[in-house]
Coordinates of C-alpha atoms in Angstrom, one line a residue:
X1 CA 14.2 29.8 38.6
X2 CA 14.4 26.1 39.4
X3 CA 14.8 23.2 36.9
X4 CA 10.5 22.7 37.3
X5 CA 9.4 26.6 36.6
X6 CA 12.0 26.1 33.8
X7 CA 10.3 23.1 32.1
X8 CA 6.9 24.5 32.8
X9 CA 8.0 27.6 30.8
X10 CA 8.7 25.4 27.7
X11 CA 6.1 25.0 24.6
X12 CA 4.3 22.2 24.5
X13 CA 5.0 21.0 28.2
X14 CA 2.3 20.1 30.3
X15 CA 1.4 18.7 33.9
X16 CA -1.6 16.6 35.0
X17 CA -2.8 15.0 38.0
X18 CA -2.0 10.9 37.5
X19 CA -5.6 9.8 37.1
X20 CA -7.8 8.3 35.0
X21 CA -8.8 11.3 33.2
X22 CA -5.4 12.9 33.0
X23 CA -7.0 16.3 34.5
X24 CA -4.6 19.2 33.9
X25 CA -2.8 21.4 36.6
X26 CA -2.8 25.3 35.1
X27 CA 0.6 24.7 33.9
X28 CA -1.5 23.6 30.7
X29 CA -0.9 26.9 28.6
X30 CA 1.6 26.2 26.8
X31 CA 0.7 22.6 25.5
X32 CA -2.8 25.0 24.7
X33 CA -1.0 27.5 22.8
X34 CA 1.1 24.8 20.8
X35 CA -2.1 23.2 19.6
X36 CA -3.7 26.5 18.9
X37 CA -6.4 26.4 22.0
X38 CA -6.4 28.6 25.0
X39 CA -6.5 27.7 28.5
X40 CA -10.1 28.5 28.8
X41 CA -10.9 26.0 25.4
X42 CA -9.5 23.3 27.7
X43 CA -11.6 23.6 29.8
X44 CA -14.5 24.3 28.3
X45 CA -14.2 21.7 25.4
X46 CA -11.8 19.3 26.6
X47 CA -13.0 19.0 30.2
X48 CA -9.9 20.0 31.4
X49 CA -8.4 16.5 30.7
X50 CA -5.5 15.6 28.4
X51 CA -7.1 12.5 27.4
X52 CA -10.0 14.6 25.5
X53 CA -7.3 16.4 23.3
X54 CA -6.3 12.8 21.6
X55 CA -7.5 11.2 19.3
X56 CA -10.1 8.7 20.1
X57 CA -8.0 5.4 18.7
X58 CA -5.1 6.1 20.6
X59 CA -6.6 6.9 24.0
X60 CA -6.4 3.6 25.6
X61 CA -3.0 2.9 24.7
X62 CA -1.7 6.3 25.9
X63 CA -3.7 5.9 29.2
X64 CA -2.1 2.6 30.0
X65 CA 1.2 4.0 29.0
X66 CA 0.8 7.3 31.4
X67 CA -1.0 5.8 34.2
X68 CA 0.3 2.4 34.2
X69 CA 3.6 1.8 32.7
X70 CA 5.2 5.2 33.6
X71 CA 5.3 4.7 37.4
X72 CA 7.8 1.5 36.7
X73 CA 10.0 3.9 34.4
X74 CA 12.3 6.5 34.8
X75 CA 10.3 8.0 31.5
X76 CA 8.4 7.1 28.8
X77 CA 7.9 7.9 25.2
X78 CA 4.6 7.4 22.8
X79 CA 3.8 8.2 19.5
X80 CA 0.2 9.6 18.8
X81 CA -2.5 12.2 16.9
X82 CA -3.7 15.0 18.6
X83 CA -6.0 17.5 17.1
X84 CA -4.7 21.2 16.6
X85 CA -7.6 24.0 17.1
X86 CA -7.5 24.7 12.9
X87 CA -9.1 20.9 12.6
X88 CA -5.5 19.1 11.0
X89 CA -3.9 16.6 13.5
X90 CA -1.0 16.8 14.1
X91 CA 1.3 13.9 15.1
X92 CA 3.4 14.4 18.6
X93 CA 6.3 12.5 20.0
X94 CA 5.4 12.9 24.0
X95 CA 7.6 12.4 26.5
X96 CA 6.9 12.3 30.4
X97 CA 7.9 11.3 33.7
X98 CA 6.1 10.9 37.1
X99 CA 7.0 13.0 39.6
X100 CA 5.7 12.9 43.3
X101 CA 5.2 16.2 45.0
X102 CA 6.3 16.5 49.0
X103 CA 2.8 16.0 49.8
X104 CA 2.7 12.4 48.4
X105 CA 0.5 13.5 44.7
X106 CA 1.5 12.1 41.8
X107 CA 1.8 14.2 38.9
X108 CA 2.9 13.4 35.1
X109 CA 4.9 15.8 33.5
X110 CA 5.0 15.9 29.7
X111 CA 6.5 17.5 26.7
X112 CA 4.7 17.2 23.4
X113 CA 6.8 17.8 20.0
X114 CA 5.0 18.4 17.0
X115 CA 6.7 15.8 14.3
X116 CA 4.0 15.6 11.4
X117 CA 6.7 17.0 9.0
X118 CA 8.9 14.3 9.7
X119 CA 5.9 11.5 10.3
X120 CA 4.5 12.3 6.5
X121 CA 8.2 12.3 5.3
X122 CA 8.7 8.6 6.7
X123 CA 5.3 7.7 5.7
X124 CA 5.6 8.8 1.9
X125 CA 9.6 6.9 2.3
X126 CA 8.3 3.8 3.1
X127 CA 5.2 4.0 0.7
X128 CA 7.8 4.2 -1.5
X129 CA 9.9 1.3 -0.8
X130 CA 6.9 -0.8 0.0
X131 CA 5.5 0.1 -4.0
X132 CA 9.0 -0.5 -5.2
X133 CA 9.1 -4.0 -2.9
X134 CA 5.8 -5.2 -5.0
X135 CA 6.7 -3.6 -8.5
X136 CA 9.1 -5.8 -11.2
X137 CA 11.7 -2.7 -11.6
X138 CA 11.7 -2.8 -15.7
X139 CA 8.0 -2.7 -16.5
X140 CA 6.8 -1.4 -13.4
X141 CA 4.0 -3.5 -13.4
X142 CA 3.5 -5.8 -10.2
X143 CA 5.8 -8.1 -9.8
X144 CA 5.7 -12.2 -9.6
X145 CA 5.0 -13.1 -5.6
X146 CA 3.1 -9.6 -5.4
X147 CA 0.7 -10.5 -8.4
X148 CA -0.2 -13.8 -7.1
X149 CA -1.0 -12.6 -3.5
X150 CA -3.2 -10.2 -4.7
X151 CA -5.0 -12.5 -7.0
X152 CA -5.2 -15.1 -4.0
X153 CA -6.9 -12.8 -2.1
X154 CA -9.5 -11.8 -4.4
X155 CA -10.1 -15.3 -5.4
X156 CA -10.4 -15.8 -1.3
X157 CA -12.9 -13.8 -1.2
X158 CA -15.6 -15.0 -3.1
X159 CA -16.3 -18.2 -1.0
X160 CA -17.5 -19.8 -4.5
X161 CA -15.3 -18.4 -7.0
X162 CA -15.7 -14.8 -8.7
X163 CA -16.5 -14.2 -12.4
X164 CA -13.1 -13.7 -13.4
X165 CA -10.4 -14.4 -16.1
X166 CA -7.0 -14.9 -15.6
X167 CA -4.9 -14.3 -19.2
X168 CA -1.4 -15.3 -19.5
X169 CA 0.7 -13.9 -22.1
X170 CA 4.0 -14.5 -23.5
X171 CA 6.0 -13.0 -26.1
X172 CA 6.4 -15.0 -29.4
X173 CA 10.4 -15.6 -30.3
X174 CA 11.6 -13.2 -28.0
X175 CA 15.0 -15.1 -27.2
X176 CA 15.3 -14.6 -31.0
X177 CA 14.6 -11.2 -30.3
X178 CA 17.1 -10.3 -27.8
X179 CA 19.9 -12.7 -29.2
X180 CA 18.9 -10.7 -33.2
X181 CA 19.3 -7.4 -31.3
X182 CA 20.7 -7.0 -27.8
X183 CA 19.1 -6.7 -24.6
X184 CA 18.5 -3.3 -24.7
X185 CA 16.1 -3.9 -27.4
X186 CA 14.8 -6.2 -25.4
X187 CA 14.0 -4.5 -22.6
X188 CA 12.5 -2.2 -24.7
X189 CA 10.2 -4.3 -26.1
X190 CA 9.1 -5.8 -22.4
X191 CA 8.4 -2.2 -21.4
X192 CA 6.2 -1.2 -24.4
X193 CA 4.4 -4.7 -23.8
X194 CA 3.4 -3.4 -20.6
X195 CA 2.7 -0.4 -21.9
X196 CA 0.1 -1.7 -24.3
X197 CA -1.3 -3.9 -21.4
X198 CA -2.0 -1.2 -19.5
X199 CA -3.9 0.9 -21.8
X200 CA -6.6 -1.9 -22.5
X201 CA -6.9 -3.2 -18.6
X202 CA -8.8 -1.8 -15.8
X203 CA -7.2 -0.1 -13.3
X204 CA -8.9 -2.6 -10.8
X205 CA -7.4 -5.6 -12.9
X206 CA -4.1 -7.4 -11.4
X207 CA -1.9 -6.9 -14.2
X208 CA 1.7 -8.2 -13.6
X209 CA 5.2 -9.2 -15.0
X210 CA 5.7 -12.8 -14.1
X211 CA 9.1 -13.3 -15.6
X212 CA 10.8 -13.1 -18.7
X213 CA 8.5 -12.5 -21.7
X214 CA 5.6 -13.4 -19.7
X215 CA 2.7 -11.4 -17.9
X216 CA -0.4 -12.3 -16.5
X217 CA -3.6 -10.2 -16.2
X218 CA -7.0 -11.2 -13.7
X219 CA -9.7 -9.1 -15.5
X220 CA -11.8 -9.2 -12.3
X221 CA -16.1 -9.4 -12.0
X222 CA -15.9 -10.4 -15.7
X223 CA -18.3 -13.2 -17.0
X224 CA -18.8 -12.2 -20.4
X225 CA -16.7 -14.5 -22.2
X226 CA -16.8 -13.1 -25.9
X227 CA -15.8 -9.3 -23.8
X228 CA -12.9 -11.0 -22.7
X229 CA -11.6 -12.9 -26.4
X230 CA -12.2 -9.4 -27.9
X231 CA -9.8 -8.0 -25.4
X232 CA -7.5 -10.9 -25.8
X233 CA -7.8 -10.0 -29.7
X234 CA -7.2 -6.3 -29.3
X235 CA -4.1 -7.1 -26.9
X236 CA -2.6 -9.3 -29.8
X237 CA -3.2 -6.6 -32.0
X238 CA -1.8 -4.0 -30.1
X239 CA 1.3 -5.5 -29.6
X240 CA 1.5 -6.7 -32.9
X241 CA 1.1 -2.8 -33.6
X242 CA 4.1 -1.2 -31.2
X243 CA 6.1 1.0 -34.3
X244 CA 9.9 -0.4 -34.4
X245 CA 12.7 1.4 -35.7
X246 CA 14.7 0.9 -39.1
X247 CA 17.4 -0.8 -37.7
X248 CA 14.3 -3.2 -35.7
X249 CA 12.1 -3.7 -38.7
X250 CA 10.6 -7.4 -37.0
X251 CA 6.8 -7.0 -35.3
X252 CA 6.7 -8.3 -31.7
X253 CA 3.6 -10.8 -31.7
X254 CA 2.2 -12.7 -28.6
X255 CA 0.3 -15.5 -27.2
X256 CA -2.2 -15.9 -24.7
X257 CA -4.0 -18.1 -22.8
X258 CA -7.4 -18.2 -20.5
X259 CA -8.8 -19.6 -17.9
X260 CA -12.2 -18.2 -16.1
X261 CA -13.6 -18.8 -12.6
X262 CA -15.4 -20.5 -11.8
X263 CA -15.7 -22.6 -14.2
X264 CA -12.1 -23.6 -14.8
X265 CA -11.1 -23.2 -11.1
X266 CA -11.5 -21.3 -7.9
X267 CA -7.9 -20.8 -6.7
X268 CA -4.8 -19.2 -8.1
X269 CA -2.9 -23.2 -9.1
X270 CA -6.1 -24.2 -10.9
X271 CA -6.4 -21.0 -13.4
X272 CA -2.5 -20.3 -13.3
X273 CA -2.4 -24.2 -14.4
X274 CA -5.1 -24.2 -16.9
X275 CA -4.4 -20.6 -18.5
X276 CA -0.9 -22.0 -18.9
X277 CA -2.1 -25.0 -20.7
X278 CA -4.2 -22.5 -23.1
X279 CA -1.4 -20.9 -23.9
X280 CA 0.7 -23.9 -24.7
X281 CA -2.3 -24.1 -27.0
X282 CA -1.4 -21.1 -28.8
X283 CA 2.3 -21.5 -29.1
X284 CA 1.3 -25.2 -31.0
X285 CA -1.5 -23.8 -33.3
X286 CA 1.0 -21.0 -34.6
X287 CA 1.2 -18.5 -32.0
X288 CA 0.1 -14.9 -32.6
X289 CA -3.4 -16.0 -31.4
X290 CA -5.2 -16.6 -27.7
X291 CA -6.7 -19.7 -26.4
X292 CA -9.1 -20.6 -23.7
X293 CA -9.0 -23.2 -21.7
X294 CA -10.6 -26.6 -22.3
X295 CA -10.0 -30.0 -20.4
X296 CA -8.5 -31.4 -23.4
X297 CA -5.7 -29.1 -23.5

């Protein structure tokens, strides 16, 4: 048996004529059977053609690859989605080479490996590492240059400014805190804080960690000011409320600050600037309280 009846023998090899439509020879079946089709599917629903059995986005670029790159390389080798006969797709590595039979035609030969397990593996990996690239690793909330990008591109979005507000808040005495009783208390104090945040936000809201003591929170398509005090006020409370141990008796309290587009800014320096400023207010007037913005701040 020579070295080309042994490849053709192999699942998931395949050989078609180098045209535009990648038109199969009848060494097809076993590409067929590795995608669950039968010789007679391929040519009855896929005109015969390996280009029909890919997915539509990936076409062109596979077609320039086959028809055009391949004849300046030993081989190539291309990444795509092909759809098994069940409906799932799977993803295959393919590799081929031109070959050019005695009589002068140009064939591609090709061997597809099935690699979804693997694929989805990397995939859910670097999902991973992206959402722990963007996350502030204590709280878990998003973290400082991921927050503000996120809130940038909302605000970009509405060419005149959404109906948003954009709280900052930041813990009263907490160097106090964590000189009193130890950074580990501390931390655990940050995390409950975020705790409480989340619970009385939107899942739609940014809500971050910005540093330190201090988060932010864009309640987004908001324009009902008293909704978002009483939030503010139910935030204060709530972290006023987090139960404490005997050996931690003191209550945690906060400050906050607002600012709301449009009317106290479009972009993320105008609010960031002017929700800061409320909550300078705050601290002065006792802390424990929320402020919203006004020019005289």
């Amino acid at each position: 048996m020579n070295t080309l009846m042994i490849f053709e023998s192999l699942a998931g090899t395949y050989c078609c004529s180098n045209d535009t439509h990648l038109t199969f020879k009848s060494s097809g079946t076993h590409l067929a059977s590795l995608l669950g089709y039968t010789l007679e599917d391929l040519k009855s629903n896929f005109k015969n053609s390996l280009t029909e059995l890919i997915l539509p986005e990936y076409r062109d670029t596979v077609l320039q690859t086959l028809t055009k790159q391949l004849p300046d390389r030993p081989s190539v080798e291309i990444l795509f989605q092909v759809q098994h006969k069940d409906g799932h797709n799977l993803w295959v590595l393919n590799r081929s080479k031109k070959i050019v039979h005695t009589d002068g035609t140009e064939y591609i030969y090709g061997l597809f490996t099935d690699i979804s397990n693997i694929k989805h593996a990397f995939d859910r990996i670097n999902h991973d590492l992206l959402k722990r690239a963007e996350q502030d690793p204590l709280t878990h909330l998003l973290n400082n240059s991921t927050a503000r990008r996120q809130v940038e591109e909302y605000l970009d979005s509405f060419p005149e400014g959404p109906h948003c507000a954009l709280l900052i808040l930041d813990l009263d005495n907490f160097k106090h805190t964590n000189d009193q009783y130890g950074h580990m208390y501390g931390d655990a104090v940050l995390i409950n804080t975020a705790r409480e945040i989340r619970k009385l936000f939107r899942s739609v809201d940014i809500i971050s960690r910005i540093g330190g003591d201090e988060f932010m929170i864009l309640m987004k398509d908001v324009s009902d000011q008293i909704l978002v005090q009483e939030r503010c006020q139910m935030l204060i409370d709530a972290i006023y409320g987090i139960e404490h141990d005997d050996e931690h008796p003191d209550s945690i309290s906060c400050s906050v600050g607002v600012a709301f587009s449009p009317v106290h800014g479009t972009t993320y320096t105008e609010l960031f600037k002017h929700a800061d400023q409320a909550l300078y207010c705050s601290k002065k007037l006792g802390k424990n309280r929320f402020s919203i913005y006004t020019p005289q701040d």
